[in-house]
Tab-separated table of C-alpha atoms in Angstrom:
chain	number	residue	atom	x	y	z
H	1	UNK	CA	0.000	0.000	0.000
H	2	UNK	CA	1.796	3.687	-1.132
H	3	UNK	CA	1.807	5.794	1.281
H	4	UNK	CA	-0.080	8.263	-0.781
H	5	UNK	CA	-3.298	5.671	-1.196
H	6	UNK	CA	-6.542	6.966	0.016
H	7	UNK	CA	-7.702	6.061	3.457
H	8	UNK	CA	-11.006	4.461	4.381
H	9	UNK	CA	-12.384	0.966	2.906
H	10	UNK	CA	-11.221	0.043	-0.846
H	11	UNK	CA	-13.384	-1.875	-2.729
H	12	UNK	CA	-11.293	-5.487	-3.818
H	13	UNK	CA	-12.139	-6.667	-6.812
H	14	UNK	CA	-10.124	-9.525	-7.295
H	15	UNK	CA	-9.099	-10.442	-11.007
H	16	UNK	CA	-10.073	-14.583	-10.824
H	17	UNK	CA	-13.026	-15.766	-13.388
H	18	UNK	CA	-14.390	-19.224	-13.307
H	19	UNK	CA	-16.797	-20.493	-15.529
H	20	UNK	CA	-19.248	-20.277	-12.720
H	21	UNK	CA	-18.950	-16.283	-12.808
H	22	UNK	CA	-17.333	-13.938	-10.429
H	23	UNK	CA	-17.403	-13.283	-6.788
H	24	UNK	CA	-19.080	-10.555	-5.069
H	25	UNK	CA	-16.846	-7.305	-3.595
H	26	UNK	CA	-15.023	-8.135	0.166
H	27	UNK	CA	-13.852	-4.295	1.670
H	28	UNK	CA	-10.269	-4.108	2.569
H	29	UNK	CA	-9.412	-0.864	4.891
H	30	UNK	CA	-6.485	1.383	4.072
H	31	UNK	CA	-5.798	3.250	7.400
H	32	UNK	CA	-3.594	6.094	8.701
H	33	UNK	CA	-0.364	5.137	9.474
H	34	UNK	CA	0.837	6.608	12.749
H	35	UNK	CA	3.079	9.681	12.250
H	36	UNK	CA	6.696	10.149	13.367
H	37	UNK	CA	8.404	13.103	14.648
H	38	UNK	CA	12.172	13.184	13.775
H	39	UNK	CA	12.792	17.112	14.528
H	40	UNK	CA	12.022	20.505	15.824
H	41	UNK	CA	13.588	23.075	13.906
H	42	UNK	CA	14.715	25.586	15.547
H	43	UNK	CA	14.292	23.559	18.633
H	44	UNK	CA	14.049	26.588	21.506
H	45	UNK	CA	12.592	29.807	21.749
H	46	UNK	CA	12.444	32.867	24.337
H	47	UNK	CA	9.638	33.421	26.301
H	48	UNK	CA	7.893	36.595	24.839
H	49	UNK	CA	8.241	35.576	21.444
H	50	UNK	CA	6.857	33.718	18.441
H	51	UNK	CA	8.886	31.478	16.621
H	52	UNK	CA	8.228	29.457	13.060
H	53	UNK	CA	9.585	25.769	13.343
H	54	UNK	CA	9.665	23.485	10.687
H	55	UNK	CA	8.439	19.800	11.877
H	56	UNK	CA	9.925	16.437	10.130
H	57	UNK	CA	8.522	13.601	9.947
H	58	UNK	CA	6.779	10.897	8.426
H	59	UNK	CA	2.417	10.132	7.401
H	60	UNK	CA	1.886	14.355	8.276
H	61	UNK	CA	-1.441	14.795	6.455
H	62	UNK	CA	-2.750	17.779	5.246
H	63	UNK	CA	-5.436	19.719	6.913
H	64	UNK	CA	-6.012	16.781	8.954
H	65	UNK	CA	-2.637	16.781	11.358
H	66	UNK	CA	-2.649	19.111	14.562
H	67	UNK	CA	0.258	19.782	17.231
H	68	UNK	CA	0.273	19.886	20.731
H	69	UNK	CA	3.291	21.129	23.342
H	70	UNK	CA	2.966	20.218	26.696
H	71	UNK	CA	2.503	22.757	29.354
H	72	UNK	CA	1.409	26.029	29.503
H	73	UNK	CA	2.145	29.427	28.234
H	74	UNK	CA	2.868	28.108	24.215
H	75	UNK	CA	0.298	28.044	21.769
H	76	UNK	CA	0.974	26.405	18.456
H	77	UNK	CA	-1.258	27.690	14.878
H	78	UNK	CA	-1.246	28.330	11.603
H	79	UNK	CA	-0.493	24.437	11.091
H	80	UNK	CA	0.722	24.048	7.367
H	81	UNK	CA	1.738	20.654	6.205
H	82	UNK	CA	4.131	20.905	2.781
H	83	UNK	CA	4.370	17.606	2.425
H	84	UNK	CA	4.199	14.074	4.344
H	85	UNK	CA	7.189	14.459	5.877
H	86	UNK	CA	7.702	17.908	6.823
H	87	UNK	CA	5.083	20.895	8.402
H	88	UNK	CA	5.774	24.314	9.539
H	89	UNK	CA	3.944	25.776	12.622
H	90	UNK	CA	3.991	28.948	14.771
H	91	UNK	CA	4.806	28.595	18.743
H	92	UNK	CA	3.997	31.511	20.438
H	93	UNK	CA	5.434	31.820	24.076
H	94	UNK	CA	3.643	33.503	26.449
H	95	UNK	CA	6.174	36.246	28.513
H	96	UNK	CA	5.372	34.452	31.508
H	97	UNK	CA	5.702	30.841	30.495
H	98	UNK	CA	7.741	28.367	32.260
H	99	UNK	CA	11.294	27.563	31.468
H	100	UNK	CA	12.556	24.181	30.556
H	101	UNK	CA	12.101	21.985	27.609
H	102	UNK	CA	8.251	20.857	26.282
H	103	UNK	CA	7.344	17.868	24.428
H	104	UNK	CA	6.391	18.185	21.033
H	105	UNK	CA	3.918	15.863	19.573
H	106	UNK	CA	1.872	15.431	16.144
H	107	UNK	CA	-1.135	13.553	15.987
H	108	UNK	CA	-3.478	12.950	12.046
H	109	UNK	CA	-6.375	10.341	12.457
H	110	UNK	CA	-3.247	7.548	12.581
H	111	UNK	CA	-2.821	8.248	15.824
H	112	UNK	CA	-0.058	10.548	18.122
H	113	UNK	CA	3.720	10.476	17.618
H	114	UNK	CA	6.326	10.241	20.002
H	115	UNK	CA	7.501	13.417	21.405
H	116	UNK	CA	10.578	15.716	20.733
H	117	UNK	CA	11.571	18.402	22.722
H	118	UNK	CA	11.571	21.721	22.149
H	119	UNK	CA	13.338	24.303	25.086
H	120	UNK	CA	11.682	27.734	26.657
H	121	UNK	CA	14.260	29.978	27.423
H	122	UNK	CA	14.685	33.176	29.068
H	123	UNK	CA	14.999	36.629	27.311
H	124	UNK	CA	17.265	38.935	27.708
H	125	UNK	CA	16.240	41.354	30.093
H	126	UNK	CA	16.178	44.918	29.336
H	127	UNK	CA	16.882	48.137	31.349
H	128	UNK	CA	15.118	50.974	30.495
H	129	UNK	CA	15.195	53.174	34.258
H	130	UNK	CA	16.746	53.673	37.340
H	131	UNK	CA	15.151	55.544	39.695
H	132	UNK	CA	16.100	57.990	41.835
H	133	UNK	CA	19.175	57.974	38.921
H	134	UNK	CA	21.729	59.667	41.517
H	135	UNK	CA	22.746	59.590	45.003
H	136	UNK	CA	25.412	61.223	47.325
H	137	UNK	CA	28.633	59.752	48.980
H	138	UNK	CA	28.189	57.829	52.072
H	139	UNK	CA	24.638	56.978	51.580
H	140	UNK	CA	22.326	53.918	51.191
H	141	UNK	CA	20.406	54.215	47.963
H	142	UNK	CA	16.617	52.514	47.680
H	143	UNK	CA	16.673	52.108	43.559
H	144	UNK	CA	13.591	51.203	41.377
H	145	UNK	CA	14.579	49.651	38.323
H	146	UNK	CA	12.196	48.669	35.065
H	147	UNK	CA	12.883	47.310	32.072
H	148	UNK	CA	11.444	43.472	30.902
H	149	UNK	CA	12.010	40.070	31.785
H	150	UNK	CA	13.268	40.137	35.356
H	151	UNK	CA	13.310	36.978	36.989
H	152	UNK	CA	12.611	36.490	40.570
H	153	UNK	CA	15.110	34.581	42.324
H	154	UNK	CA	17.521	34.424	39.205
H	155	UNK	CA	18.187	38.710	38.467
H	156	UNK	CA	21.235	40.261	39.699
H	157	UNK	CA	22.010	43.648	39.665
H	158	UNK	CA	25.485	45.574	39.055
H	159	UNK	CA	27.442	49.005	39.149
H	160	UNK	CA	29.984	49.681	37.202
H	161	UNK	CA	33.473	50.894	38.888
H	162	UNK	CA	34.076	50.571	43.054
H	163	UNK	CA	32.475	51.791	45.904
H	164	UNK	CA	28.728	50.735	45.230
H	165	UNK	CA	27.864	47.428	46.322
H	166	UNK	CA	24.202	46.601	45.436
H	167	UNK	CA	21.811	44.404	48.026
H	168	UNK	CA	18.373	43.478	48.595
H	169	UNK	CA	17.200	42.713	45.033
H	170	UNK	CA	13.797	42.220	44.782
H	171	UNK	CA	12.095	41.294	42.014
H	172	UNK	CA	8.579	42.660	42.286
H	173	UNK	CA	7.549	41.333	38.330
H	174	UNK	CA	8.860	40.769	35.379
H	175	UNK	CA	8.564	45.029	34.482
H	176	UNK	CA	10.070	45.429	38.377
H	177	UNK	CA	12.525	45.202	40.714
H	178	UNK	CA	13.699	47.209	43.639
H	179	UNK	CA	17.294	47.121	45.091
H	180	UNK	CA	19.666	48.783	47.811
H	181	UNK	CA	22.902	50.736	46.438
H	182	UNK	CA	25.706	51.310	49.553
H	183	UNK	CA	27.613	54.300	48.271
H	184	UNK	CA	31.056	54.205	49.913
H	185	UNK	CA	31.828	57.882	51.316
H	186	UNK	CA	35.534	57.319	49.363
H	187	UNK	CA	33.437	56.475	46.219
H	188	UNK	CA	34.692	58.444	43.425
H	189	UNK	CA	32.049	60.939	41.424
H	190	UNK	CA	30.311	60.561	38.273
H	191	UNK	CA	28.323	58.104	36.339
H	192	UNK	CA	28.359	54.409	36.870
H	193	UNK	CA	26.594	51.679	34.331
H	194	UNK	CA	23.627	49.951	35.731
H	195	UNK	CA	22.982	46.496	34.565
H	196	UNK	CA	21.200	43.728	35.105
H	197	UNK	CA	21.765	39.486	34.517
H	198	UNK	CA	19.518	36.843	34.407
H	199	UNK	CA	20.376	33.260	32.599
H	200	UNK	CA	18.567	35.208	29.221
H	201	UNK	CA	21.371	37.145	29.375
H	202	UNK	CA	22.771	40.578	30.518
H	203	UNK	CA	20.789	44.055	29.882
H	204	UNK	CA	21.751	47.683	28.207
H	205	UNK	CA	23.167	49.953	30.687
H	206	UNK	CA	21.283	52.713	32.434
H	207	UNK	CA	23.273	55.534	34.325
H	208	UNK	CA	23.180	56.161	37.936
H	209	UNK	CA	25.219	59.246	39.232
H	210	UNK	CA	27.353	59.278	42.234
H	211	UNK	CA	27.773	63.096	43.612
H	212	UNK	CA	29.123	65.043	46.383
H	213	UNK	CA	27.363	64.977	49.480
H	214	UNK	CA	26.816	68.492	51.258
H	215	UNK	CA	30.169	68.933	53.556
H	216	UNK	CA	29.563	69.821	57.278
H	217	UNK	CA	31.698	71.351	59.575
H	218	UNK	CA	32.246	70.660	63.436
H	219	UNK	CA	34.660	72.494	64.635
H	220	UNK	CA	37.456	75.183	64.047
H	221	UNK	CA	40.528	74.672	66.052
H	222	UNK	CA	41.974	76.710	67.474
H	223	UNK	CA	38.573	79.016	67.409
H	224	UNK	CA	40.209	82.582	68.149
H	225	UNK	CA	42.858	85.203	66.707
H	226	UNK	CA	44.311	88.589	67.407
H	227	UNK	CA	44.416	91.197	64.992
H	228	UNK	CA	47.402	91.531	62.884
H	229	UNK	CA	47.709	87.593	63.140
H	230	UNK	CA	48.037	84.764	60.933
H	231	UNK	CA	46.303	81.702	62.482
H	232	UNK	CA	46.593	78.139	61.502
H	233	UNK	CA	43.670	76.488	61.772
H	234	UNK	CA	42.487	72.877	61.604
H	235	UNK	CA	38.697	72.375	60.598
H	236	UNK	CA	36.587	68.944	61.263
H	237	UNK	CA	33.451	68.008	59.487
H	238	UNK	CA	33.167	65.135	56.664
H	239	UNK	CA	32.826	65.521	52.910
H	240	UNK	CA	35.591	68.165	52.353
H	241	UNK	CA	36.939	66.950	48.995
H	242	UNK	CA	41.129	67.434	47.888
H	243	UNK	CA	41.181	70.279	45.372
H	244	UNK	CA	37.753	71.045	45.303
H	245	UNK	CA	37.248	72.253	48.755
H	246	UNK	CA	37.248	76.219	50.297
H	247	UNK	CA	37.223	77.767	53.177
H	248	UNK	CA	35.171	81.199	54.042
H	249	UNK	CA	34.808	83.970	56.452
H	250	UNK	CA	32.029	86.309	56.606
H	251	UNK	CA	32.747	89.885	57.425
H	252	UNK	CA	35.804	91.520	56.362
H	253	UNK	CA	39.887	92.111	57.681
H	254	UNK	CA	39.814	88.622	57.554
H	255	UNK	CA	42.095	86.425	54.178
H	256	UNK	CA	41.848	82.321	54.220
H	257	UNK	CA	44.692	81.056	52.321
């Protein structure tokens, strides 16, 4: 029987004559053979996304052969059978679908094939904000980052250069995360690169700013001068910067230097 014969029941009409005439019709039944499935091509896709895969294969039949993926969170359509031995279908993946790999299966009136796998992975995240975006020496930061495709329990978060160590990441969704960003009082000035890594990947960075903190001062020592002096003076206080720190007297008669 080709493979291309017509299911359902044949009519047999055997070729024998005997001088007593010929034999009435017996039916003989040409079934569905019971498909194969040799490959998913490609054989993974992110979550978010839709990808077109290309089935092989043996007995596919057209518009009679559907596919299934176990699981959630992946719908296959749009079902197109070329030929017996190959199909193309559409697998979209839900952004919030499960990772790990999902049997594959094709079934046609022959019955269901065995399954090949086919892997949900996750995306790369993106980055698009960082808020507040700045924060002063010798201060503890509470950050709220967005961007796509956080994962909780699996996101890390980093700043670029020393003197910034990030803590409690929290990943509130997929959109959200919060985090805690200990800016050493040494840490130098300017704009770090905020990231963030989960097994999809690593994200764009977004800019944070480290900046001076206001300076105070606690004391003057020694506190006093006579006129016509010239006093040497140490000051206290935190945040005075090297080259980018003065000193100033209100009133006049008085010259820092």
């Amino acid at each position: 029987i080709r493979d291309v014969a017509v299911t359902g029941v044949q009519t047999c009409a055997l070729p024998i004559s005997t001088t007593g005439g010929t034999s009435s019709a017996v039916g003989f039944t040409v079934a569905a053979a019971t498909p194969t499935l040799s490959s998913v091509t490609p054989n993974s896709g992110t979550v978010g996304s839709t990808v077109s895969v290309t089935l092989t294969g043996t007995y596919f039949v057209a518009g009679a052969t559907t596919v299934a993926v176990s699981g959630a969170g992946v719908t296959a359509s749009a079902v197109n059978v070329t030929s017996a031995t190959t199909l193309t279908v559409s697998f979209a993946i839900a952004a919030d679908a499960s990772f790990g790999t999902r049997d594959v299966t094709v079934t046609t009136a022959g019955g269901t094939s065995s399954a090949v796998g086919f892997t949900v992975a996750a995306a790369t995240p993106t980055l698009s904000s960082v808020t507040p975006n700045s924060g002063t020496v010798g201060s503890t930061v509470s950050v709220t980052l967005t961007g796509t495709y956080f994962i909780p329990g699996a996101t890390t978060v980093a700043v670029s250069g020393t003197g910034i160590t990030v803590s409690s990441v929290n990943v509130i969704s997929a959109t959200t995360l919060t985090a805690s960003l200990a800016i050493a009082a040494d840490a130098s000035f300017g704009t770090r690169d905020v990231t963030v890594t989960t097994t999809g990947g690593t994200s764009s960075a977004v800019g944070f700013t480290v900046a001076a903190a206001t300076p105070t001062l606690s004391s003057v020592t020694p506190n006093s001068g006579t006129v016509g002096s010239t006093v040497s003076v140490t000051l206290t206080g935190t945040y005075f910067i090297p080259g980018a720190t003065t000193v100033a007297l209100s009133g006049t008669g008085v010259t820092v230097s």
